[in-house]
Structure formats: C-alpha cells, structure tokens
mmCIF file of C-alpha atoms and ligand atoms in Angstrom:
data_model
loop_
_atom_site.group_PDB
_atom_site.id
_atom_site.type_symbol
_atom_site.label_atom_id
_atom_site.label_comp_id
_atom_site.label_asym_id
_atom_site.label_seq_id
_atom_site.Cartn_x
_atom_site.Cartn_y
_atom_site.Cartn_z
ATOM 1 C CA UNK W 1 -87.790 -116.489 -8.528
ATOM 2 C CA UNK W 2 -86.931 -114.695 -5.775
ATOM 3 C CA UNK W 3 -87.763 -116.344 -1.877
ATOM 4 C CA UNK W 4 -89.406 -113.966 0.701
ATOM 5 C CA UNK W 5 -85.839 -112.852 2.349
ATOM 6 C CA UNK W 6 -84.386 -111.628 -0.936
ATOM 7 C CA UNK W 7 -82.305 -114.408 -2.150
ATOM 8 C CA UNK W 8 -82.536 -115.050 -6.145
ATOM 9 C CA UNK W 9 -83.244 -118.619 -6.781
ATOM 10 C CA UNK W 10 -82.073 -119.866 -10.539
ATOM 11 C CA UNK W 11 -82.322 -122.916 -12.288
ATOM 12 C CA UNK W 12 -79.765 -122.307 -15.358
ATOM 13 C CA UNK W 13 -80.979 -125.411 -17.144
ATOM 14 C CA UNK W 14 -84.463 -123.916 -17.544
ATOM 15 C CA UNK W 15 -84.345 -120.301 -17.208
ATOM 16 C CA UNK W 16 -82.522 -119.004 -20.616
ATOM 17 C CA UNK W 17 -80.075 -116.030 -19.442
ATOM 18 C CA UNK W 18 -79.731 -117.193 -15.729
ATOM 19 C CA UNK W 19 -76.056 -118.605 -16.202
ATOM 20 C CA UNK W 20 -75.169 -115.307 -17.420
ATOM 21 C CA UNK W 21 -77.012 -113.361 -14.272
ATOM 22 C CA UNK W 22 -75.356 -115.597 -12.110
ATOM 23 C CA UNK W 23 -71.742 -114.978 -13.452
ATOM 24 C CA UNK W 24 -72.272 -111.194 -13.613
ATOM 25 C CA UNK W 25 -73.339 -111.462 -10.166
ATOM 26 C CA UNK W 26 -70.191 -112.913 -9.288
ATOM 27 C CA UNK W 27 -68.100 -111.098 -10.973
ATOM 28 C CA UNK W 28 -69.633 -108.019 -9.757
ATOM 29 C CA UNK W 29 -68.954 -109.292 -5.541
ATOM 30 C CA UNK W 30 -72.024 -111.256 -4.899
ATOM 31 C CA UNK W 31 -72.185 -114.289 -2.937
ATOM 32 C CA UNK W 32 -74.102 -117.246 -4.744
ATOM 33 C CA UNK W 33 -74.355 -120.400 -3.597
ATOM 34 C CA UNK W 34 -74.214 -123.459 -6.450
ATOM 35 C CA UNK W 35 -73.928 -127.135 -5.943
ATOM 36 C CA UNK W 36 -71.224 -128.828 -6.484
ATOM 37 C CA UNK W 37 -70.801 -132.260 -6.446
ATOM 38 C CA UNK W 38 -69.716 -132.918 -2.603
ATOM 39 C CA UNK W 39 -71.977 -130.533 -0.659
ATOM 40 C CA UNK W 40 -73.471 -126.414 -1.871
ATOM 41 C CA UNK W 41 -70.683 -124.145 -2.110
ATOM 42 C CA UNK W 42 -71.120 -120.134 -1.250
ATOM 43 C CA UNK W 43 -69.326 -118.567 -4.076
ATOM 44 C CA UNK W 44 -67.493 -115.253 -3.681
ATOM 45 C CA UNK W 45 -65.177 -113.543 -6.520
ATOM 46 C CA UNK W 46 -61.789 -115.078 -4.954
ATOM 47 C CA UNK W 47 -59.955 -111.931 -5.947
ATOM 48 C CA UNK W 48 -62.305 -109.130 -4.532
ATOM 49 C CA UNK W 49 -61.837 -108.310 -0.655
ATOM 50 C CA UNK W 50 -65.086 -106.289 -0.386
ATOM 51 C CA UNK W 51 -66.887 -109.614 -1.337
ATOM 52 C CA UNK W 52 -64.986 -112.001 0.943
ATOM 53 C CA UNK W 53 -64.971 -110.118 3.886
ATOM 54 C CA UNK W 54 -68.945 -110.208 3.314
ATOM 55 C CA UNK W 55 -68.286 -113.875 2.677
ATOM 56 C CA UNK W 56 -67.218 -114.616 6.484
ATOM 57 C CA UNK W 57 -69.373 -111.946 7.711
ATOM 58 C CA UNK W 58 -72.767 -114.328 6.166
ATOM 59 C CA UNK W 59 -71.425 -117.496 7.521
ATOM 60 C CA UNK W 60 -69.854 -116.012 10.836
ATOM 61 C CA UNK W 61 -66.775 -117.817 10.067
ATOM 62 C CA UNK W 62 -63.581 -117.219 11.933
ATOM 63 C CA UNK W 63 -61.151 -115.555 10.042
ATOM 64 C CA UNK W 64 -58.389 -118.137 10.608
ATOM 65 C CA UNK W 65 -59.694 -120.452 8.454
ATOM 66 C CA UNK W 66 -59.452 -120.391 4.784
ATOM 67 C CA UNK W 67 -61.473 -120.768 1.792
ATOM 68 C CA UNK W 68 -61.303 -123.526 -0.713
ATOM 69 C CA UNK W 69 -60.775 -121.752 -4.403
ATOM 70 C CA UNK W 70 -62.718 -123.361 -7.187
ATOM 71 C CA UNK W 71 -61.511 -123.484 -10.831
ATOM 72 C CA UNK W 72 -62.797 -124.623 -13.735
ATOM 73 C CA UNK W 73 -59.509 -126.650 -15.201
ATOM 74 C CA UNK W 74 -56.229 -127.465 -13.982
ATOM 75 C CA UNK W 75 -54.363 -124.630 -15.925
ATOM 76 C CA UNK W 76 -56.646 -122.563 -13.810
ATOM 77 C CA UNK W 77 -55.024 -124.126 -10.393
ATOM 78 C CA UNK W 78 -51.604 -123.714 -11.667
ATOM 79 C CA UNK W 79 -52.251 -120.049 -12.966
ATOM 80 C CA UNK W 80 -53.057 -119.299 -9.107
ATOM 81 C CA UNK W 81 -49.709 -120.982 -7.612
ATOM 82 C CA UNK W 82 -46.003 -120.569 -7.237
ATOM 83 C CA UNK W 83 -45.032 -124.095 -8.199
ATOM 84 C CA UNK W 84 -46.523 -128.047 -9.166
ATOM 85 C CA UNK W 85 -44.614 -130.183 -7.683
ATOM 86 C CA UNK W 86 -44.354 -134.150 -10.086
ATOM 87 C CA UNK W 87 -46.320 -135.755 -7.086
ATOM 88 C CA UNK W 88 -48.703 -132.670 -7.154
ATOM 89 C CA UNK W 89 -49.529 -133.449 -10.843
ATOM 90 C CA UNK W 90 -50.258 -136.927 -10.448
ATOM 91 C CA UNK W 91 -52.991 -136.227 -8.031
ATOM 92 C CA UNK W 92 -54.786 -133.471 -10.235
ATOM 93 C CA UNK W 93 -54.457 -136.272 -13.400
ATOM 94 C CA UNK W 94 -56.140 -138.855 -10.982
ATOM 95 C CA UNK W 95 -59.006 -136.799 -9.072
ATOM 96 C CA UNK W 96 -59.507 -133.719 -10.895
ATOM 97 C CA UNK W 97 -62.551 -132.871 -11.717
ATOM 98 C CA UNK W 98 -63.420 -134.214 -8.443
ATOM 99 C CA UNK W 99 -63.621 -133.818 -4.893
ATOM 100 C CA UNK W 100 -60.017 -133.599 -3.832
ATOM 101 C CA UNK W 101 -58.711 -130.212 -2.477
ATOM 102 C CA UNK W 102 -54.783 -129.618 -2.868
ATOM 103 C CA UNK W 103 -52.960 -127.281 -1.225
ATOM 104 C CA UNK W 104 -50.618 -125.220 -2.833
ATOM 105 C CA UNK W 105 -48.298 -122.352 -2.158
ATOM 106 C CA UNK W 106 -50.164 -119.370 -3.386
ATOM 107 C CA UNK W 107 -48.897 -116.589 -6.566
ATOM 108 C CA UNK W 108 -48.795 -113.651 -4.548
ATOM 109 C CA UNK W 109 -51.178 -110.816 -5.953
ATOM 110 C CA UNK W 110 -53.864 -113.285 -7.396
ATOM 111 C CA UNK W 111 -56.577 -114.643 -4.520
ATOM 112 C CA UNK W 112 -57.003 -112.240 -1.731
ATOM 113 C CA UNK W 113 -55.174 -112.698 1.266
ATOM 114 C CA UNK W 114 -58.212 -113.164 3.099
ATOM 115 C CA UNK W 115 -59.220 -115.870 1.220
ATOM 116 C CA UNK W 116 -56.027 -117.814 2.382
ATOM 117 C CA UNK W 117 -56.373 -116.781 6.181
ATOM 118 C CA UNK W 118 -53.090 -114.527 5.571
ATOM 119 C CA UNK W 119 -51.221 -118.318 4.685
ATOM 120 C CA UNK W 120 -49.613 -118.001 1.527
ATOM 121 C CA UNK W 121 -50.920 -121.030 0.581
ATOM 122 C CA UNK W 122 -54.291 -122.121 -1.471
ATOM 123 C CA UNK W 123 -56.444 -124.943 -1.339
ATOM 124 C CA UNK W 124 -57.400 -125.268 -4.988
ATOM 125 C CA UNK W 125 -59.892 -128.090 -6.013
ATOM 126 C CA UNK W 126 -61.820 -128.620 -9.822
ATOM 127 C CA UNK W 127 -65.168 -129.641 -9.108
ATOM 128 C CA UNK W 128 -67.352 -132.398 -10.479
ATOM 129 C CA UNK W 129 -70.556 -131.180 -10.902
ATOM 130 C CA UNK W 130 -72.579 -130.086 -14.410
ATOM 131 C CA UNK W 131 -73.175 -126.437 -12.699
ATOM 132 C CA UNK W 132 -70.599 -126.371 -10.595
ATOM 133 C CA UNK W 133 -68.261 -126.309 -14.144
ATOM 134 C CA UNK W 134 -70.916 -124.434 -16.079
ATOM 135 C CA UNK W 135 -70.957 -121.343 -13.606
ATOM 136 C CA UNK W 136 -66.498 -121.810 -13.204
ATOM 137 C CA UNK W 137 -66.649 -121.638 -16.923
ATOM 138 C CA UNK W 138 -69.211 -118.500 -17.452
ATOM 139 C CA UNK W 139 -67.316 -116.439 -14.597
ATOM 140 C CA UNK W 140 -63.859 -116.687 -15.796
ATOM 141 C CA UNK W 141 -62.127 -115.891 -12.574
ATOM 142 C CA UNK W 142 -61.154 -117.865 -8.887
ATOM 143 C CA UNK W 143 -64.310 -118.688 -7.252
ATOM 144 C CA UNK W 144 -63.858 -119.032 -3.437
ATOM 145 C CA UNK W 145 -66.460 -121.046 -1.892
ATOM 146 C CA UNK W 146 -66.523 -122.377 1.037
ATOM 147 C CA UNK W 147 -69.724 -124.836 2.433
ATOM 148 C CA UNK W 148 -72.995 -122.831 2.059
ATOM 149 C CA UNK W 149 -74.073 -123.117 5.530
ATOM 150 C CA UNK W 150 -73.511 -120.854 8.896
ATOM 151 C CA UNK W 151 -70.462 -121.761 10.748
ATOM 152 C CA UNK W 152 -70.957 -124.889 12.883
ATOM 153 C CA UNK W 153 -73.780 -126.238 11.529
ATOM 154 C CA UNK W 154 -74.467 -129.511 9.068
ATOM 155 C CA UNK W 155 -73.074 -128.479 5.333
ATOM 156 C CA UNK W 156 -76.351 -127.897 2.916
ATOM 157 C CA UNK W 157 -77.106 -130.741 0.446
ATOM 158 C CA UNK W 158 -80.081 -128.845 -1.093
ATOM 159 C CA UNK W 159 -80.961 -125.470 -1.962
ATOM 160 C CA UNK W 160 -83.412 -125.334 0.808
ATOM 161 C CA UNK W 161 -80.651 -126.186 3.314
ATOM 162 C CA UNK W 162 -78.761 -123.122 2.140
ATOM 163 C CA UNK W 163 -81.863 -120.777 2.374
ATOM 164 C CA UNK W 164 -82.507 -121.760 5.700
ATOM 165 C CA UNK W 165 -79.373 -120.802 6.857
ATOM 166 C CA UNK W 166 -78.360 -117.956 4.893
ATOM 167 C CA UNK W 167 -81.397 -116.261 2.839
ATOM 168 C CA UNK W 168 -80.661 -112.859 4.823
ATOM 169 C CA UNK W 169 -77.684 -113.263 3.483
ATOM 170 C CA UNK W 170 -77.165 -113.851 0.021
ATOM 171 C CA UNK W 171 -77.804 -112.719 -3.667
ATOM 172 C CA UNK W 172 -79.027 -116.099 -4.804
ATOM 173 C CA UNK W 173 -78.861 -119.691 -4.938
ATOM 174 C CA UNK W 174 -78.387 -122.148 -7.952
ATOM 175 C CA UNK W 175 -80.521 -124.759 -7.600
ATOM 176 C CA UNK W 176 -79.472 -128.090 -8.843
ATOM 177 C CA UNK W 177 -81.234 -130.255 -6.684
ATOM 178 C CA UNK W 178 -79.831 -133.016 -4.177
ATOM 179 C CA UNK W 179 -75.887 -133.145 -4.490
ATOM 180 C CA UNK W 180 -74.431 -136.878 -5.489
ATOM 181 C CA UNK W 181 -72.058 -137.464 -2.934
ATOM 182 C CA UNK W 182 -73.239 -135.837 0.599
ATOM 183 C CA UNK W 183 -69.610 -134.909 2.126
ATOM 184 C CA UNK W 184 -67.025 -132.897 1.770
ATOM 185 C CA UNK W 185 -63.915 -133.234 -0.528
ATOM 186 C CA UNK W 186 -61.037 -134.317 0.549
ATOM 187 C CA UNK W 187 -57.892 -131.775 1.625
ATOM 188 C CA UNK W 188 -54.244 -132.547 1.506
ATOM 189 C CA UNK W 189 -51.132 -130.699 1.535
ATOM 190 C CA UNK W 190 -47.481 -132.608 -0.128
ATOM 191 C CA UNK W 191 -44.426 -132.233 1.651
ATOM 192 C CA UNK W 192 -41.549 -133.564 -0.165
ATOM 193 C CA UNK W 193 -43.297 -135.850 -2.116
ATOM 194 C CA UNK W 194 -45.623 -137.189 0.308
ATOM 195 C CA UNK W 195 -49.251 -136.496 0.735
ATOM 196 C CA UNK W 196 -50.723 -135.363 4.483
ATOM 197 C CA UNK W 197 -54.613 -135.546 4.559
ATOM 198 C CA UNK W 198 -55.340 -132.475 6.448
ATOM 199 C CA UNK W 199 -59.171 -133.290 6.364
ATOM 200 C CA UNK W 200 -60.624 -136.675 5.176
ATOM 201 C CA UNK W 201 -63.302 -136.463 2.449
ATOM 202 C CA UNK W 202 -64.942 -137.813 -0.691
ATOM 203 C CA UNK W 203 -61.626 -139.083 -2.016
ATOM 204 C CA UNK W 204 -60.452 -141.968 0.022
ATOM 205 C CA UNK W 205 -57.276 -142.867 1.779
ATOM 206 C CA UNK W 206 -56.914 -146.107 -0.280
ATOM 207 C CA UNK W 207 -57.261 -144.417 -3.083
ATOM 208 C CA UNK W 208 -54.932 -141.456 -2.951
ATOM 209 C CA UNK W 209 -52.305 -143.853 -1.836
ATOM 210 C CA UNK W 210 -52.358 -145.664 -5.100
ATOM 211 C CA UNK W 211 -51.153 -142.776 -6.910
ATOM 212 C CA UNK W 212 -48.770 -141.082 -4.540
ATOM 213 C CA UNK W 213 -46.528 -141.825 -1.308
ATOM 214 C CA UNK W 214 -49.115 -140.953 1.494
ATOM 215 C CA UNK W 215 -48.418 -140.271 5.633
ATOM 216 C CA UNK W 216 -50.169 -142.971 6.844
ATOM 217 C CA UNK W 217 -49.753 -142.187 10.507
ATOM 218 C CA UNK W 218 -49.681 -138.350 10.835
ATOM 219 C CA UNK W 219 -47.886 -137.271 13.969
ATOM 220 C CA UNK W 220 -50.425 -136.275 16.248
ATOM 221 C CA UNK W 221 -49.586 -132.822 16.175
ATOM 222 C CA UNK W 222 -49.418 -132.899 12.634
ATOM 223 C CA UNK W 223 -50.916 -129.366 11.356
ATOM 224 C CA UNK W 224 -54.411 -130.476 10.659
ATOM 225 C CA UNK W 225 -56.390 -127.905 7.783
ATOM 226 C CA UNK W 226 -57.864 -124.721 10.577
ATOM 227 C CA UNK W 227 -61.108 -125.899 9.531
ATOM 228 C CA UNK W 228 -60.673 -129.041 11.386
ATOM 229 C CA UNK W 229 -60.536 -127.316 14.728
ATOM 230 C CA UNK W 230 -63.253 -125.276 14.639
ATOM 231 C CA UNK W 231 -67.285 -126.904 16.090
ATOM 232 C CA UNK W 232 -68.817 -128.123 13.362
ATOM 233 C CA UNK W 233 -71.837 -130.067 11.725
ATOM 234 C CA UNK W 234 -73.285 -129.918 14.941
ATOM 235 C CA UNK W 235 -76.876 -130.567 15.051
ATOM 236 C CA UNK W 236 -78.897 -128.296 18.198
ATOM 237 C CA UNK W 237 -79.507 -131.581 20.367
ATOM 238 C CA UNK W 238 -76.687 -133.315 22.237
ATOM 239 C CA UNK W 239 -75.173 -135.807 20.266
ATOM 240 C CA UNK W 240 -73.202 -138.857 21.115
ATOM 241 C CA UNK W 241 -71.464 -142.038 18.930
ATOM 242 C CA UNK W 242 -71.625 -145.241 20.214
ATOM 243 C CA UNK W 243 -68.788 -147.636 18.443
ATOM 244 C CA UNK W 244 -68.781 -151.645 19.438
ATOM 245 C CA UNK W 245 -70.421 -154.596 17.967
ATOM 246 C CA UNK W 246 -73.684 -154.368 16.725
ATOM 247 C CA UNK W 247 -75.905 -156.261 19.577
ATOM 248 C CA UNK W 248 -74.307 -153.894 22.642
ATOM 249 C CA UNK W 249 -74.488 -150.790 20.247
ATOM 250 C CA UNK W 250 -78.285 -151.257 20.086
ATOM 251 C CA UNK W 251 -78.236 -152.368 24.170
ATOM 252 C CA UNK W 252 -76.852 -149.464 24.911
ATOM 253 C CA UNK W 253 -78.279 -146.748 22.734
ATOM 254 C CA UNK W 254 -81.793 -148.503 23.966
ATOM 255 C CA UNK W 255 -81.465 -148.016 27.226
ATOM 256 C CA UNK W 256 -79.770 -144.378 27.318
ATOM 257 C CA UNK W 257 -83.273 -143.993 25.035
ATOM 258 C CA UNK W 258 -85.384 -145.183 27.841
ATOM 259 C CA UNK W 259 -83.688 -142.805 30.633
ATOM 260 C CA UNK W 260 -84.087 -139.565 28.026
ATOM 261 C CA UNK W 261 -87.167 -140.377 27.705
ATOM 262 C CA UNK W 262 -87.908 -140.541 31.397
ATOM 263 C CA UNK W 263 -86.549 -136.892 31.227
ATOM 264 C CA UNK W 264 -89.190 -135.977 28.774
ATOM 265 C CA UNK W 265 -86.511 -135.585 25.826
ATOM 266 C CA UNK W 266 -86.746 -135.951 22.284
ATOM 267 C CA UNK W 267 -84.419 -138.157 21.231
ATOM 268 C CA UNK W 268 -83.148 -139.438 17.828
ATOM 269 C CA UNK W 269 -81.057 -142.074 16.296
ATOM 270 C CA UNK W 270 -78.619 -142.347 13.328
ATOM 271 C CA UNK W 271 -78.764 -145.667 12.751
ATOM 272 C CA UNK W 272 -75.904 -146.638 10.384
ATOM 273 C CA UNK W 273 -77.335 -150.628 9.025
ATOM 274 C CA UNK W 274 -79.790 -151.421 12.112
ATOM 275 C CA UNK W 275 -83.222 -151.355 11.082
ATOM 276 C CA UNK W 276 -85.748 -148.372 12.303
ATOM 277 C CA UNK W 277 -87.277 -150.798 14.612
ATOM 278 C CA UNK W 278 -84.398 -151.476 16.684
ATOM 279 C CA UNK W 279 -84.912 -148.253 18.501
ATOM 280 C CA UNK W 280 -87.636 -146.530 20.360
ATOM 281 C CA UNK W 281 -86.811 -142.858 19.666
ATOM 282 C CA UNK W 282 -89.225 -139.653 18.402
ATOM 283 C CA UNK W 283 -86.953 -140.371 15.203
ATOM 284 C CA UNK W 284 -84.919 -143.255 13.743
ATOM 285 C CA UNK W 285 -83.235 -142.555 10.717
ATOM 286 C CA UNK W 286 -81.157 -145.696 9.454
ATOM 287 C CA UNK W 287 -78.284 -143.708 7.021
ATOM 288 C CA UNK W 288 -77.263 -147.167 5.274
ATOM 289 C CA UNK W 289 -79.998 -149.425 5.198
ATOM 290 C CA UNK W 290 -77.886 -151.411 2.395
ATOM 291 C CA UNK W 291 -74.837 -151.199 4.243
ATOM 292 C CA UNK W 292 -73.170 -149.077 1.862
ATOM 293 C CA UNK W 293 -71.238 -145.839 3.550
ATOM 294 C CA UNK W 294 -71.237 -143.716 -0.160
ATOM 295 C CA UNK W 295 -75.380 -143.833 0.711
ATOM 296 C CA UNK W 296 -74.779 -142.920 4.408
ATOM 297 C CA UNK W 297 -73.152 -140.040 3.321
ATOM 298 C CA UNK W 298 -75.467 -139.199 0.616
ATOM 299 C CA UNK W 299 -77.889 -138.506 3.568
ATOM 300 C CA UNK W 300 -75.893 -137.636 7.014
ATOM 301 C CA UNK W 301 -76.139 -133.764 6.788
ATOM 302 C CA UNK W 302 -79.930 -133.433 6.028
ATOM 303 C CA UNK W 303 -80.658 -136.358 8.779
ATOM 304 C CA UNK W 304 -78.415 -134.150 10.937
ATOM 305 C CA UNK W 305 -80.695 -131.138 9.595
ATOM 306 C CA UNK W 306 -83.755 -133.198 10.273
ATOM 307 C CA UNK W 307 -83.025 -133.442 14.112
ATOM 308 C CA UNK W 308 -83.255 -129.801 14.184
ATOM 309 C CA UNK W 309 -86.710 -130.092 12.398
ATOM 310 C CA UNK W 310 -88.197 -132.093 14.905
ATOM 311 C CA UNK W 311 -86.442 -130.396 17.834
ATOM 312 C CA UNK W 312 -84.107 -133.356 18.759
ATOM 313 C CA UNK W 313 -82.331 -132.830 21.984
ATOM 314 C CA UNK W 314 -80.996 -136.330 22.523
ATOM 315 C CA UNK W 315 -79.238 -137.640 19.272
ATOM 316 C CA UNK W 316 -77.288 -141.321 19.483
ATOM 317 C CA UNK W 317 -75.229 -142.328 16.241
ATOM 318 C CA UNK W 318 -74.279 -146.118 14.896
ATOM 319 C CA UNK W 319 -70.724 -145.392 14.365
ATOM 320 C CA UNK W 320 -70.045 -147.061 11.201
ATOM 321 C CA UNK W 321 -66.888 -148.960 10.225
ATOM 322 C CA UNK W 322 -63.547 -146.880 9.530
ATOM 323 C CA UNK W 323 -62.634 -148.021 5.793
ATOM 324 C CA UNK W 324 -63.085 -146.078 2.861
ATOM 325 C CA UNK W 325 -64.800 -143.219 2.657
ATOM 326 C CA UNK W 326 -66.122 -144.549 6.483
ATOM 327 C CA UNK W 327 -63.222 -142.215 7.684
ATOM 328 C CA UNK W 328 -64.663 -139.160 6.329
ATOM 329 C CA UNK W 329 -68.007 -140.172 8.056
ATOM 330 C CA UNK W 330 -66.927 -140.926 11.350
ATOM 331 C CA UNK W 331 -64.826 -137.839 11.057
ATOM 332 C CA UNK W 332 -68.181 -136.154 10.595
ATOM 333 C CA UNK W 333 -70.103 -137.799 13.036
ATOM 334 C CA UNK W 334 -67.577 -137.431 15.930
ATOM 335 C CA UNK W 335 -67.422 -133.386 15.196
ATOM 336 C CA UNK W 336 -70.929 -133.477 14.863
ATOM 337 C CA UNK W 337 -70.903 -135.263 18.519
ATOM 338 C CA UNK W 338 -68.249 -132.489 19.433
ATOM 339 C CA UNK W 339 -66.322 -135.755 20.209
ATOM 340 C CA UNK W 340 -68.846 -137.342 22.721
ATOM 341 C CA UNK W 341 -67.681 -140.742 21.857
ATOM 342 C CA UNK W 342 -68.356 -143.916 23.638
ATOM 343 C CA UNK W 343 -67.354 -147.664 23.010
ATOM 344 C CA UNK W 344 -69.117 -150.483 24.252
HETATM 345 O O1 LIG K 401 -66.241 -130.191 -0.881
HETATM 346 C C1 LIG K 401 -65.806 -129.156 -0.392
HETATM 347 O O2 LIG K 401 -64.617 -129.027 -0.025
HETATM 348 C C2 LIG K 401 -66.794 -127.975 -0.229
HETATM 349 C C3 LIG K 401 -67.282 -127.590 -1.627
HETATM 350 C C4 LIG K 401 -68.180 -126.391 -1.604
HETATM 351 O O3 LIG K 401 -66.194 -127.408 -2.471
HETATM 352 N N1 LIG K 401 -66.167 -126.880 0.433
HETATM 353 C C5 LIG K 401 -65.873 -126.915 1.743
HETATM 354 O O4 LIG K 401 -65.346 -125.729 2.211
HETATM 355 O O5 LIG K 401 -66.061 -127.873 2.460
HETATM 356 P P1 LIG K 401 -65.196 -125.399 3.758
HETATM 357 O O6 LIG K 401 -64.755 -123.994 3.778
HETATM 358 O O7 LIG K 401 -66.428 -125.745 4.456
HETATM 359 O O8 LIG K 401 -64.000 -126.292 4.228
HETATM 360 C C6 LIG K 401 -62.705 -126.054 3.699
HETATM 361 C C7 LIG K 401 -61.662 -126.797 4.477
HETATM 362 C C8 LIG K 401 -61.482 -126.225 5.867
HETATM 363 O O9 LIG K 401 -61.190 -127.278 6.781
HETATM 364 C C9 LIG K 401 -60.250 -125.320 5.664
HETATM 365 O O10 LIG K 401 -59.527 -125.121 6.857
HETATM 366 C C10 LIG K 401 -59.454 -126.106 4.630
HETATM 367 O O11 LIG K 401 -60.423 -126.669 3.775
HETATM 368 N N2 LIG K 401 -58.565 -125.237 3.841
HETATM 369 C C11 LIG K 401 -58.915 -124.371 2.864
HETATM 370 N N3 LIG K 401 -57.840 -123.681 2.443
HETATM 371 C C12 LIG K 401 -56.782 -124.129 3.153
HETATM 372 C C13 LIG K 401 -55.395 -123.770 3.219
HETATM 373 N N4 LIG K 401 -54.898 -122.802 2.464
HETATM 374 N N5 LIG K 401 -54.627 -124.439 4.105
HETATM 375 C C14 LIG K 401 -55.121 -125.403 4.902
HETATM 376 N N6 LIG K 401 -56.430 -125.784 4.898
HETATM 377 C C15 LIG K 401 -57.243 -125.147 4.046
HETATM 378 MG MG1 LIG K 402 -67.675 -126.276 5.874
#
C-alpha cells in the first residue's frame, strides 16, 4: 500500500516478500519507520552518511543530539564498541532485549559520526518487539533510529502518528499496530562501575539498581543525554502540571478551567486516576483510570496527539506519583509542559 504522500506502508506478517523490501530499503539508505516495543522508531542504515543526514533533515532534529543504534543481539552491541565494561554486561544480561539504552564508547570507523553527534560514544539498545527483531535480523547491519516523529512533538505510538508527521518524508512505515509500552527506553551511561540515568524510561530506577551500583542523586549539573535539553513532546496548546493532593489538584485545575473558558479557549485535561467527570473541559482524558502508571503511559503520547486533534489550547495534567516507571512520566509530562509546573 502506498498512502497519498508517497510513504510505503507494509505489514510483514501478511504481505509475503515485504520483510525483504523493507531490509533492502534499508540497506540501500532509506528511512523506514518500524515499531518497536517502547514507541515507532525511524530507521536509517547507521553506517551510511547520505542516509542520516536525510535522517535529521525529516525530523528537523538538531545535530547535537545523537541517535540511538539498534541491534539485533548483544554480539551486535559489542561488535560496534571499544570496550564492555563487567557492570556493562550485567545490564545487557538483565534488560536486553528490552528497552534500556547503554552508552558505550564507540569503535571508530563503524556508525557514522553523525549518528553519534561527533561523541565518540554510542547509545546501543536490543529491542523487544516481534518486528522490531525481525527487520534487525533481515538487515544485517546498525540500524539508527531515533523516535519517528518531527522534533518536539509527542513520540508516535501508531503508524498513523508517524504518517502524520513525516509522510513527505519517508520511504515507508511498518505497521505493527499500537506499541506495548507507550514511552521511551531508558538511557544510561557507567562511569567506573556506576550507572548515571541520562534519560528516565521504560526500565525503572528500582530496577536497574538491583543489578548494578546506580547514582542515585546525580549532581545537578550532571551531563544529562543532549536529547534531554532540547523542547519536546509538546502538544500545540499551552500545557501546565498541577502536583498536590488529589481534592486541591481538581480545585484548582477546575477553576483555571472556568477562567479559560471565559476566554473562549479550548481546554483539555490529562487526568491521571480522577474520573472524566471531575472536570468541565472540551476534553477529559483520564490516562490511568485503574491507577496503574504502565497504562498511563501506554496512552500519554496519542492523548497528547489528541489535543492537537481537537485544537486544544489550554491543556492541565494530574501529575502522577514519582515511583517506578512514574519518573519517566512526569519526566514526560513536565517537557511536554515545557516545565510549567505548579503545586498546590
Ligand atoms: O525507546 C527509544 O529509545 C526509542 C526507540 C525508537 O528505540 N528511541 C528514541 O530515540 O527515543 P530518540 O532519538 O527520540 O531519543 C534518544 C535519546 C536522546 O535523548 C539522545 O540524546 C540520547 O538518547 N542519546 C542517544 N545517543 C546518545 C549518546 N551517544 N550519548 C548520550 N545520549 C545519547
Ligand atoms: Mg524522541
């Protein structure tokens, strides 16, 4: 199939042959976007410059930040970098395949230094997704993919995400349907033995730290992945967080409601557990309604999408509670909020 701007769409489980178009297609410098299983990856050959630079010319991504390399085994990883170090190891035997990004100082001659924002050093994860592996598998070299959507705006959880942002754009887009887990993986670096988290992700805190020493209170200067710096997620409308306990949350978030609305704005809210009908807003989308965060983040970037939809220009977010993988969505949100953050 191919959609009205030019973009291939395949679906390798029913279309005999596609796997094969969509590796040669790689191999040959095209971008295709797959899922994986944390959010839809834009995949570029990681080794061909032509490609990449077309790579951050599609997304309009700054140059200073790098790329995430996919591989389809750990002997891959290791085949793209200078040296493992024992703690290094433990955490590709723990998380890998999975959503856990490590980075690593680079072989030099093997991913392009664009790829690595002119570093040295790769972030090299093994993803957890049936395609994901299928496609790693079928190409046979690096795949550099970073999320499939335009700089800035909410990573795609669906095909259709990617297309909207990036049809113009691209040779094609595997589609496996809705991704499992909603949010990005997880990036650290180890220094010495000890692991930094330079972005929080799928993989938790709790749970890296039960395999390896971890920096529990990065200095606040601490070199955070470029990534982290940069606007993102950012849906069109003005976004804000509101953090406090659950009564004054809704107070306030009700009564900023009523004075948008006296402006003649849309508004929106992200509730996190609060019920649809604690708000009056043109949309209320309630992320947990179980109260579990791994289904608020199944859902945050397409209700982050959906505010676009409906041409949201007031958005107000539940902040939800920092354990688990609750870092990695208040991380999120707050970006998404470009850090309008208020506690009541
Ligand atoms: O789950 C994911 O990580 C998804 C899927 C597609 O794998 N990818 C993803 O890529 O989120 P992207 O490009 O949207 O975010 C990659 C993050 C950025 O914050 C980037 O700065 C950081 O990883 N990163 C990549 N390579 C790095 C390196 N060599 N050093 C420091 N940070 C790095
Ligand atoms: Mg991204």
């Amino acid at each position: 199939m191919q959609t009205s701007k030019g973009a291939r769409v395949w679906r390798i489980h029913e279309q005999a042959g596609a796997l094969l178009e969509v590796a040669q297609c790689l191999r040959a410098g095209g971008l295709v976007a797959f899922p994986t299983e944390t959010v839809y990856g834009l995949g570029v050959h990681a080794g061909c410059p032509e490609a990449v630079a077309r790579l951050f010319e599609a997304k309009r991504r700054p140059t200073d930040n790098p790329l995430i390399v996919h591989v389809a085994t750990a002997d891959a990883a290791r085949a793209l970098v200078r040296e493992v170090h024992p703690v290094e190891t433990a955490l590709m035997q723990a998380f890998w395949p999975g959503p856990l990004t490590l980075v690593l100082s680079a072989q030099a001659g093997v991913v392009c230094p664009a790829v690595m924002a002119h570093t040295q050093r790769v972030g090299v994860r093994v993803p957890d997704h049936p395609i994901a592996r299928a496609i790693l598998e079928a190409v046979g070299v690096p795949i550099a993919a970073p999320s499939a959507n335009v700089s800035g705006r909410p990573s795609p959880t669906t095909a259709a995400h990617v297309l909207d942002d990036l049809a113009e754009h691209i040779d094609g887009v595997v589609d496996g349907g809705a991704v499992p887990v909603g949010i990005e993986s997880t990036v650290v670096v180890v220094d010495k033995g000890v692991v930094t988290i330079l972005r929080h992700g799928a993989v938790t805190a709790e749970r890296i730290a039960a395999v390896a020493p971890i920096e529990n209170d990065p200095r606040p200067n601490a070199p955070l992945s470029p990534g982290v710096r940069h606007a993102h997620y950012a849906p069109r409308g003005t976004m804000c967080v509101v953090e406090g306990c659950t009564e004054r949350v809704q107070q306030y978030i009700q009564q900023r409601l009523r004075e948008d609305r006296a402006c003649g704005y849309r508004t929106a809210v992200l509730a996190y557990a609060s019920g649809a009908s604690a708000y009056e807003a043109d949309i209320v989308m309630c992320l947990a309604p179980c109260g579990r965060i791994s289904v608020a983040a199944q859902s945050l970037y397409a209700s982050l999408r959906a505010c676009d939809d409906a041409r949201i220009e007031r958005v107000y977010a539940e902040a939800c509670p920092r354990i688990g993988l609750g870092e990695a969505l208040m991380d999120r949100l707050v970006r998404a909020a470009s850090h309008r953050c208020v506690r009541v």
